[in-house]
Amino acid sequence: MTNNNTYFVANWKMYGNIADINRSMSVIRLVNQKKYKKKKIIYCPPYTLLKHFYSKVKNTKVSIGAQNCHSNSEFGPFTGFINAKLIKSTGAKYIILGHSENRDAGETDLTINKKIVSALKENLKVIFCIGEKLSEKKKKQTQKIIMKQLTNGLRGIKNIKNIIVAYEPVWSIGSGVVPQNSELSKNIKYIKKILFKLKIRKNIKILYGGSVNPKNAKELAQIKEINGFLIGGSSLNPKKFIDIINKSIN
Ligand code: 13P
């Protein structure tokens, strides 16, 4: 991981409440120090907390992001959903799209592509998740999956500067198992190769996600192709989250 523009994205998934936001203020105060000037700290809580969380961080360097959105960028009769326009109105600057937990719930590459288009239209920065399942890895299909998800997800996308790719092997999410550095480095190089093939010449940031914790952060941060982490479980615990940040940058 380079020391420039390093991203630390907290994906709170379907967890978190006001007390968790208050507890996270210790992290938010800390990262306002000069030492963290070039780091980007982004909290992605559930929708219901976006506005409140934003009110707490708006004068800090910390940003807020959502975890998904409806693919329709216009308002409409979609009971129970929220679109990129509504997310933008909360103060959120980022959005996670294509997370494997949503792919598992039926989201396709095509829907994800539509969601990316709608989020970019609202000037949200997209954290676009890709990654293979264990069964695919066992069948040596990792590269095939990476290629398919990147090609379909980014089809027709012009505003590439607002895209960040997060490589999250599904088998490493919540399992405590992380890929070996050599495997991770190889897969991230492959992602870069595909982006190049897709004529995406801009230097897209690539994050790693899956069981990042204070114990493995230092080692994972050695991989120079990685620009940061997308962190689930450990990000709800302020001590662990700040530990991960510190271990990755020292
Ligand atoms: P864990 O850090 O809990 O494995 O989750 C990773 C993840 O899914 C982040 O989007």
mmCIF file of C-alpha atoms and ligand atoms in Angstrom:
data_model
loop_
_atom_site.group_PDB
_atom_site.id
_atom_site.type_symbol
_atom_site.label_atom_id
_atom_site.label_comp_id
_atom_site.label_asym_id
_atom_site.label_seq_id
_atom_site.Cartn_x
_atom_site.Cartn_y
_atom_site.Cartn_z
ATOM 1 C CA MET A 1 0.000 0.000 0.000
ATOM 2 C CA THR A 2 1.408 3.368 -0.904
ATOM 3 C CA ASN A 3 1.373 6.112 1.664
ATOM 4 C CA ASN A 4 -0.509 8.489 -0.604
ATOM 5 C CA ASN A 5 -4.265 8.748 -0.676
ATOM 6 C CA THR A 6 -4.931 5.667 1.302
ATOM 7 C CA TYR A 7 -8.577 4.750 1.803
ATOM 8 C CA PHE A 8 -10.090 3.252 4.934
ATOM 9 C CA VAL A 9 -13.735 2.488 4.320
ATOM 10 C CA ALA A 10 -15.941 1.254 7.147
ATOM 11 C CA ASN A 11 -18.812 -0.885 5.893
ATOM 12 C CA TRP A 12 -21.172 -1.169 8.847
ATOM 13 C CA LYS A 13 -23.542 -3.454 6.903
ATOM 14 C CA MET A 14 -26.844 -3.938 8.813
ATOM 15 C CA TYR A 15 -25.326 -2.949 12.164
ATOM 16 C CA GLY A 16 -24.860 0.243 14.118
ATOM 17 C CA ASN A 17 -26.802 2.849 16.042
ATOM 18 C CA ILE A 18 -26.399 6.352 17.447
ATOM 19 C CA ALA A 19 -24.228 5.055 20.295
ATOM 20 C CA ASP A 20 -21.853 3.502 17.731
ATOM 21 C CA ILE A 21 -21.623 6.840 15.942
ATOM 22 C CA ASN A 22 -20.811 8.558 19.228
ATOM 23 C CA ARG A 23 -18.162 5.959 19.953
ATOM 24 C CA SER A 24 -16.665 6.504 16.493
ATOM 25 C CA MET A 25 -16.114 10.182 17.286
ATOM 26 C CA SER A 26 -12.828 9.203 18.949
ATOM 27 C CA VAL A 27 -11.592 7.947 15.566
ATOM 28 C CA ILE A 28 -12.927 11.015 13.802
ATOM 29 C CA ARG A 29 -11.126 13.389 16.184
ATOM 30 C CA LEU A 30 -7.907 11.430 15.878
ATOM 31 C CA VAL A 31 -7.782 11.296 12.094
ATOM 32 C CA ASN A 32 -8.131 15.056 11.936
ATOM 33 C CA GLN A 33 -4.521 15.235 13.064
ATOM 34 C CA LYS A 34 -1.909 16.274 10.504
ATOM 35 C CA LYS A 35 -0.431 12.776 10.393
ATOM 36 C CA TYR A 36 -3.573 11.519 8.628
ATOM 37 C CA LYS A 37 -3.839 14.427 6.220
ATOM 38 C CA LYS A 38 -3.590 12.304 3.083
ATOM 39 C CA LYS A 39 -5.803 9.487 4.351
ATOM 40 C CA LYS A 40 -9.427 9.166 3.366
ATOM 41 C CA ILE A 41 -11.697 7.834 6.088
ATOM 42 C CA ILE A 42 -15.193 6.918 4.975
ATOM 43 C CA TYR A 43 -18.023 5.539 7.099
ATOM 44 C CA CYS A 44 -20.824 3.657 5.364
ATOM 45 C CA PRO A 45 -23.581 3.094 7.945
ATOM 46 C CA PRO A 46 -27.127 1.845 7.258
ATOM 47 C CA TYR A 47 -29.347 4.345 5.383
ATOM 48 C CA THR A 48 -31.185 5.423 8.539
ATOM 49 C CA LEU A 49 -27.969 6.747 10.084
ATOM 50 C CA LEU A 50 -26.572 8.573 7.050
ATOM 51 C CA LYS A 51 -27.949 12.012 7.820
ATOM 52 C CA HIS A 52 -27.136 11.932 11.507
ATOM 53 C CA PHE A 53 -23.646 10.606 10.864
ATOM 54 C CA TYR A 54 -23.082 13.325 8.272
ATOM 55 C CA SER A 55 -24.104 16.024 10.764
ATOM 56 C CA LYS A 56 -21.387 14.726 13.084
ATOM 57 C CA VAL A 57 -18.582 14.691 10.512
ATOM 58 C CA LYS A 58 -19.410 17.555 8.188
ATOM 59 C CA ASN A 59 -16.646 19.805 9.504
ATOM 60 C CA THR A 60 -14.080 17.044 9.630
ATOM 61 C CA LYS A 61 -12.031 15.215 7.024
ATOM 62 C CA VAL A 62 -14.257 12.126 7.366
ATOM 63 C CA SER A 63 -16.832 11.338 4.671
ATOM 64 C CA ILE A 64 -20.023 9.314 4.678
ATOM 65 C CA GLY A 65 -21.187 6.722 2.187
ATOM 66 C CA ALA A 66 -24.191 4.486 1.559
ATOM 67 C CA GLN A 67 -24.116 0.723 1.022
ATOM 68 C CA ASN A 68 -26.418 0.369 -1.988
ATOM 69 C CA CYS A 69 -29.159 2.149 -3.935
ATOM 70 C CA HIS A 70 -31.993 1.500 -6.365
ATOM 71 C CA SER A 71 -30.954 1.473 -10.015
ATOM 72 C CA ASN A 72 -33.507 4.121 -10.983
ATOM 73 C CA SER A 73 -32.032 7.563 -10.549
ATOM 74 C CA GLU A 74 -35.416 9.307 -10.828
ATOM 75 C CA PHE A 75 -38.061 9.308 -8.109
ATOM 76 C CA GLY A 76 -40.735 6.688 -8.606
ATOM 77 C CA PRO A 77 -43.074 4.072 -7.203
ATOM 78 C CA PHE A 78 -40.453 1.773 -5.654
ATOM 79 C CA THR A 79 -41.713 0.918 -2.190
ATOM 80 C CA GLY A 80 -38.968 0.380 0.336
ATOM 81 C CA PHE A 81 -36.112 1.567 -1.849
ATOM 82 C CA ILE A 82 -33.830 4.569 -1.897
ATOM 83 C CA ASN A 83 -32.072 6.015 -4.919
ATOM 84 C CA ALA A 84 -28.819 7.878 -5.466
ATOM 85 C CA LYS A 85 -30.574 11.268 -5.390
ATOM 86 C CA LEU A 86 -31.971 10.573 -1.916
ATOM 87 C CA ILE A 87 -28.601 9.307 -0.755
ATOM 88 C CA LYS A 88 -26.870 12.414 -2.060
ATOM 89 C CA SER A 89 -29.352 14.570 -0.122
ATOM 90 C CA THR A 90 -28.151 13.092 3.181
ATOM 91 C CA GLY A 91 -24.655 14.520 2.688
ATOM 92 C CA ALA A 92 -23.157 11.185 1.638
ATOM 93 C CA LYS A 93 -20.288 11.443 -0.842
ATOM 94 C CA TYR A 94 -19.624 7.746 -1.490
ATOM 95 C CA ILE A 95 -21.613 4.621 -2.241
ATOM 96 C CA ILE A 96 -20.695 0.942 -2.097
ATOM 97 C CA LEU A 97 -22.148 -0.963 -5.068
ATOM 98 C CA GLY A 98 -21.941 -4.578 -6.169
ATOM 99 C CA HIS A 99 -21.207 -5.961 -2.722
ATOM 100 C CA SER A 100 -21.260 -9.762 -2.758
ATOM 101 C CA GLU A 101 -23.944 -9.798 -0.066
ATOM 102 C CA ASN A 102 -26.207 -7.987 -2.541
ATOM 103 C CA ARG A 103 -25.058 -10.102 -5.474
ATOM 104 C CA ASP A 104 -26.034 -13.103 -3.334
ATOM 105 C CA ALA A 105 -29.461 -11.562 -2.848
ATOM 106 C CA GLY A 106 -29.976 -11.529 -6.619
ATOM 107 C CA GLU A 107 -28.222 -8.407 -7.861
ATOM 108 C CA THR A 108 -26.845 -8.968 -11.373
ATOM 109 C CA ASP A 109 -23.944 -7.342 -13.230
ATOM 110 C CA LEU A 110 -26.525 -5.488 -15.313
ATOM 111 C CA THR A 111 -28.327 -4.031 -12.292
ATOM 112 C CA ILE A 112 -25.013 -3.084 -10.735
ATOM 113 C CA ASN A 113 -24.020 -1.303 -13.933
ATOM 114 C CA LYS A 114 -27.298 0.668 -13.853
ATOM 115 C CA LYS A 115 -26.730 1.527 -10.217
ATOM 116 C CA ILE A 116 -23.221 2.765 -10.984
ATOM 117 C CA VAL A 117 -24.570 4.956 -13.788
ATOM 118 C CA SER A 118 -27.242 6.429 -11.496
ATOM 119 C CA ALA A 119 -24.791 7.057 -8.648
ATOM 120 C CA LEU A 120 -22.297 8.792 -10.941
ATOM 121 C CA LYS A 121 -25.096 10.967 -12.270
ATOM 122 C CA GLU A 122 -25.544 12.264 -8.732
ATOM 123 C CA ASN A 123 -21.806 12.818 -8.402
ATOM 124 C CA LEU A 124 -21.382 10.117 -5.808
ATOM 125 C CA LYS A 125 -18.036 8.336 -5.697
ATOM 126 C CA VAL A 126 -18.600 4.634 -6.284
ATOM 127 C CA ILE A 127 -16.819 1.872 -4.403
ATOM 128 C CA PHE A 128 -17.439 -0.946 -6.864
ATOM 129 C CA CYS A 129 -17.042 -4.407 -5.294
ATOM 130 C CA ILE A 130 -15.934 -7.481 -7.176
ATOM 131 C CA GLY A 131 -14.634 -10.883 -6.109
ATOM 132 C CA GLU A 132 -14.908 -14.614 -6.598
ATOM 133 C CA LYS A 133 -16.686 -17.188 -4.437
ATOM 134 C CA LEU A 134 -14.846 -20.110 -2.879
ATOM 135 C CA SER A 135 -16.352 -22.577 -5.364
ATOM 136 C CA GLU A 136 -15.142 -20.384 -8.245
ATOM 137 C CA LYS A 137 -11.679 -20.095 -6.741
ATOM 138 C CA LYS A 138 -11.527 -23.877 -6.389
ATOM 139 C CA LYS A 139 -12.421 -24.226 -10.059
ATOM 140 C CA LYS A 140 -9.642 -21.751 -10.895
ATOM 141 C CA GLN A 141 -12.174 -19.263 -12.218
ATOM 142 C CA THR A 142 -10.976 -16.250 -10.249
ATOM 143 C CA GLN A 143 -9.678 -14.351 -13.272
ATOM 144 C CA LYS A 144 -12.744 -15.203 -15.320
ATOM 145 C CA ILE A 145 -15.011 -13.793 -12.584
ATOM 146 C CA ILE A 146 -12.912 -10.666 -12.161
ATOM 147 C CA MET A 147 -13.023 -10.052 -15.900
ATOM 148 C CA LYS A 148 -16.784 -10.634 -16.135
ATOM 149 C CA GLN A 149 -17.676 -8.460 -13.154
ATOM 150 C CA LEU A 150 -15.407 -5.594 -14.230
ATOM 151 C CA THR A 151 -16.398 -5.671 -17.897
ATOM 152 C CA ASN A 152 -20.141 -5.843 -17.246
ATOM 153 C CA GLY A 153 -20.181 -3.547 -14.243
ATOM 154 C CA LEU A 154 -18.236 -0.769 -15.956
ATOM 155 C CA ARG A 155 -19.842 -1.085 -19.390
ATOM 156 C CA GLY A 156 -20.362 2.325 -20.946
ATOM 157 C CA ILE A 157 -19.089 4.188 -17.879
ATOM 158 C CA LYS A 158 -17.278 7.380 -18.810
ATOM 159 C CA ASN A 159 -16.776 9.130 -15.489
ATOM 160 C CA ILE A 160 -14.070 6.738 -14.377
ATOM 161 C CA LYS A 161 -12.400 9.193 -12.019
ATOM 162 C CA ASN A 162 -15.238 8.651 -9.539
ATOM 163 C CA ILE A 163 -14.800 4.881 -9.436
ATOM 164 C CA ILE A 164 -12.825 2.965 -6.834
ATOM 165 C CA VAL A 165 -12.625 -0.818 -7.216
ATOM 166 C CA ALA A 166 -12.813 -2.971 -4.087
ATOM 167 C CA TYR A 167 -11.560 -6.516 -4.520
ATOM 168 C CA GLU A 168 -13.326 -8.678 -1.951
ATOM 169 C CA PRO A 169 -12.911 -12.432 -2.407
ATOM 170 C CA VAL A 170 -16.231 -13.711 -1.078
ATOM 171 C CA TRP A 171 -14.531 -16.524 0.852
ATOM 172 C CA SER A 172 -12.554 -14.021 2.889
ATOM 173 C CA ILE A 173 -15.535 -11.923 3.990
ATOM 174 C CA GLY A 174 -16.307 -12.511 7.661
ATOM 175 C CA SER A 175 -14.308 -15.752 7.656
ATOM 176 C CA GLY A 176 -11.060 -14.619 9.251
ATOM 177 C CA VAL A 177 -9.221 -16.003 6.233
ATOM 178 C CA VAL A 178 -7.304 -13.617 4.000
ATOM 179 C CA PRO A 179 -5.512 -14.443 0.750
ATOM 180 C CA GLN A 180 -1.745 -14.772 0.791
ATOM 181 C CA ASN A 181 -0.039 -11.544 -0.196
ATOM 182 C CA SER A 182 1.288 -13.146 -3.376
ATOM 183 C CA GLU A 183 -2.210 -14.251 -4.425
ATOM 184 C CA LEU A 184 -3.671 -10.859 -3.622
ATOM 185 C CA SER A 185 -0.959 -9.042 -5.477
ATOM 186 C CA LYS A 186 -1.465 -11.306 -8.503
ATOM 187 C CA ASN A 187 -5.238 -10.720 -8.542
ATOM 188 C CA ILE A 188 -4.889 -6.979 -8.186
ATOM 189 C CA LYS A 189 -2.388 -6.886 -11.027
ATOM 190 C CA TYR A 190 -4.936 -8.800 -13.073
ATOM 191 C CA ILE A 191 -7.632 -6.240 -12.190
ATOM 192 C CA LYS A 192 -5.306 -3.482 -13.415
ATOM 193 C CA LYS A 193 -4.662 -5.436 -16.603
ATOM 194 C CA ILE A 194 -8.389 -5.764 -17.296
ATOM 195 C CA LEU A 195 -8.993 -2.094 -16.566
ATOM 196 C CA PHE A 196 -6.254 -1.303 -19.074
ATOM 197 C CA LYS A 197 -7.882 -3.617 -21.616
ATOM 198 C CA LEU A 198 -11.166 -1.820 -21.043
ATOM 199 C CA LYS A 199 -9.268 1.316 -22.075
ATOM 200 C CA ILE A 200 -9.502 2.701 -18.573
ATOM 201 C CA ARG A 201 -6.165 4.432 -18.493
ATOM 202 C CA LYS A 202 -6.852 6.481 -15.415
ATOM 203 C CA ASN A 203 -5.113 5.288 -12.315
ATOM 204 C CA ILE A 204 -8.110 3.737 -10.541
ATOM 205 C CA LYS A 205 -7.686 3.131 -6.821
ATOM 206 C CA ILE A 206 -8.031 -0.488 -5.747
ATOM 207 C CA LEU A 207 -9.011 -1.507 -2.228
ATOM 208 C CA TYR A 208 -8.922 -4.900 -0.577
ATOM 209 C CA GLY A 209 -11.786 -6.150 1.613
ATOM 210 C CA GLY A 210 -12.322 -9.355 3.594
ATOM 211 C CA SER A 211 -11.456 -10.024 7.249
ATOM 212 C CA VAL A 212 -9.102 -7.065 7.566
ATOM 213 C CA ASN A 213 -8.241 -6.723 11.253
ATOM 214 C CA PRO A 214 -5.529 -5.179 13.457
ATOM 215 C CA LYS A 215 -3.539 -8.431 13.304
ATOM 216 C CA ASN A 216 -3.271 -8.723 9.527
ATOM 217 C CA ALA A 217 -3.411 -5.046 8.481
ATOM 218 C CA LYS A 218 0.331 -4.459 8.594
ATOM 219 C CA GLU A 219 1.085 -7.459 6.415
ATOM 220 C CA LEU A 220 -1.693 -6.694 3.921
ATOM 221 C CA ALA A 221 -0.542 -3.086 3.737
ATOM 222 C CA GLN A 222 2.788 -4.292 2.326
ATOM 223 C CA ILE A 223 1.103 -4.982 -1.003
ATOM 224 C CA LYS A 224 1.990 -1.925 -2.990
ATOM 225 C CA GLU A 225 -0.837 -2.296 -5.535
ATOM 226 C CA ILE A 226 -3.441 -1.798 -2.776
ATOM 227 C CA ASN A 227 -4.692 1.716 -2.051
ATOM 228 C CA GLY A 228 -6.678 0.916 1.069
ATOM 229 C CA PHE A 229 -9.145 -1.354 2.797
ATOM 230 C CA LEU A 230 -12.891 -1.934 2.863
ATOM 231 C CA ILE A 231 -13.527 -3.109 6.392
ATOM 232 C CA GLY A 232 -16.624 -4.822 7.763
ATOM 233 C CA GLY A 233 -16.690 -6.295 11.268
ATOM 234 C CA SER A 234 -13.605 -4.525 12.632
ATOM 235 C CA SER A 235 -14.855 -1.098 11.590
ATOM 236 C CA LEU A 236 -17.646 -1.006 14.164
ATOM 237 C CA ASN A 237 -15.084 -1.173 16.922
ATOM 238 C CA PRO A 238 -13.329 2.224 17.070
ATOM 239 C CA LYS A 239 -10.202 0.811 18.680
ATOM 240 C CA LYS A 240 -9.830 -1.891 16.035
ATOM 241 C CA PHE A 241 -10.569 0.541 13.223
ATOM 242 C CA ILE A 242 -7.950 3.041 14.318
ATOM 243 C CA ASP A 243 -5.507 0.203 14.975
ATOM 244 C CA ILE A 244 -5.946 -0.954 11.378
ATOM 245 C CA ILE A 245 -5.333 2.571 10.110
ATOM 246 C CA ASN A 246 -2.231 3.040 12.244
ATOM 247 C CA LYS A 247 -0.779 -0.384 11.458
ATOM 248 C CA SER A 248 -1.254 0.251 7.738
ATOM 249 C CA ILE A 249 0.509 3.560 7.672
ATOM 250 C CA ASN A 250 3.376 3.086 10.127
HETATM 251 P P1 13P B 1 -15.376 -8.261 7.022
HETATM 252 O O1 13P B 1 -14.280 -7.236 7.250
HETATM 253 O O2 13P B 1 -16.312 -8.358 8.185
HETATM 254 O O3 13P B 1 -14.814 -9.565 6.571
HETATM 255 O O4 13P B 1 -16.281 -7.718 5.823
HETATM 256 C C1 13P B 1 -15.679 -7.317 4.651
HETATM 257 C C2 13P B 1 -16.698 -6.657 3.812
HETATM 258 O O5 13P B 1 -17.615 -7.298 3.327
HETATM 259 C C3 13P B 1 -16.572 -5.221 3.600
HETATM 260 O O6 13P B 1 -17.412 -4.772 2.579
#
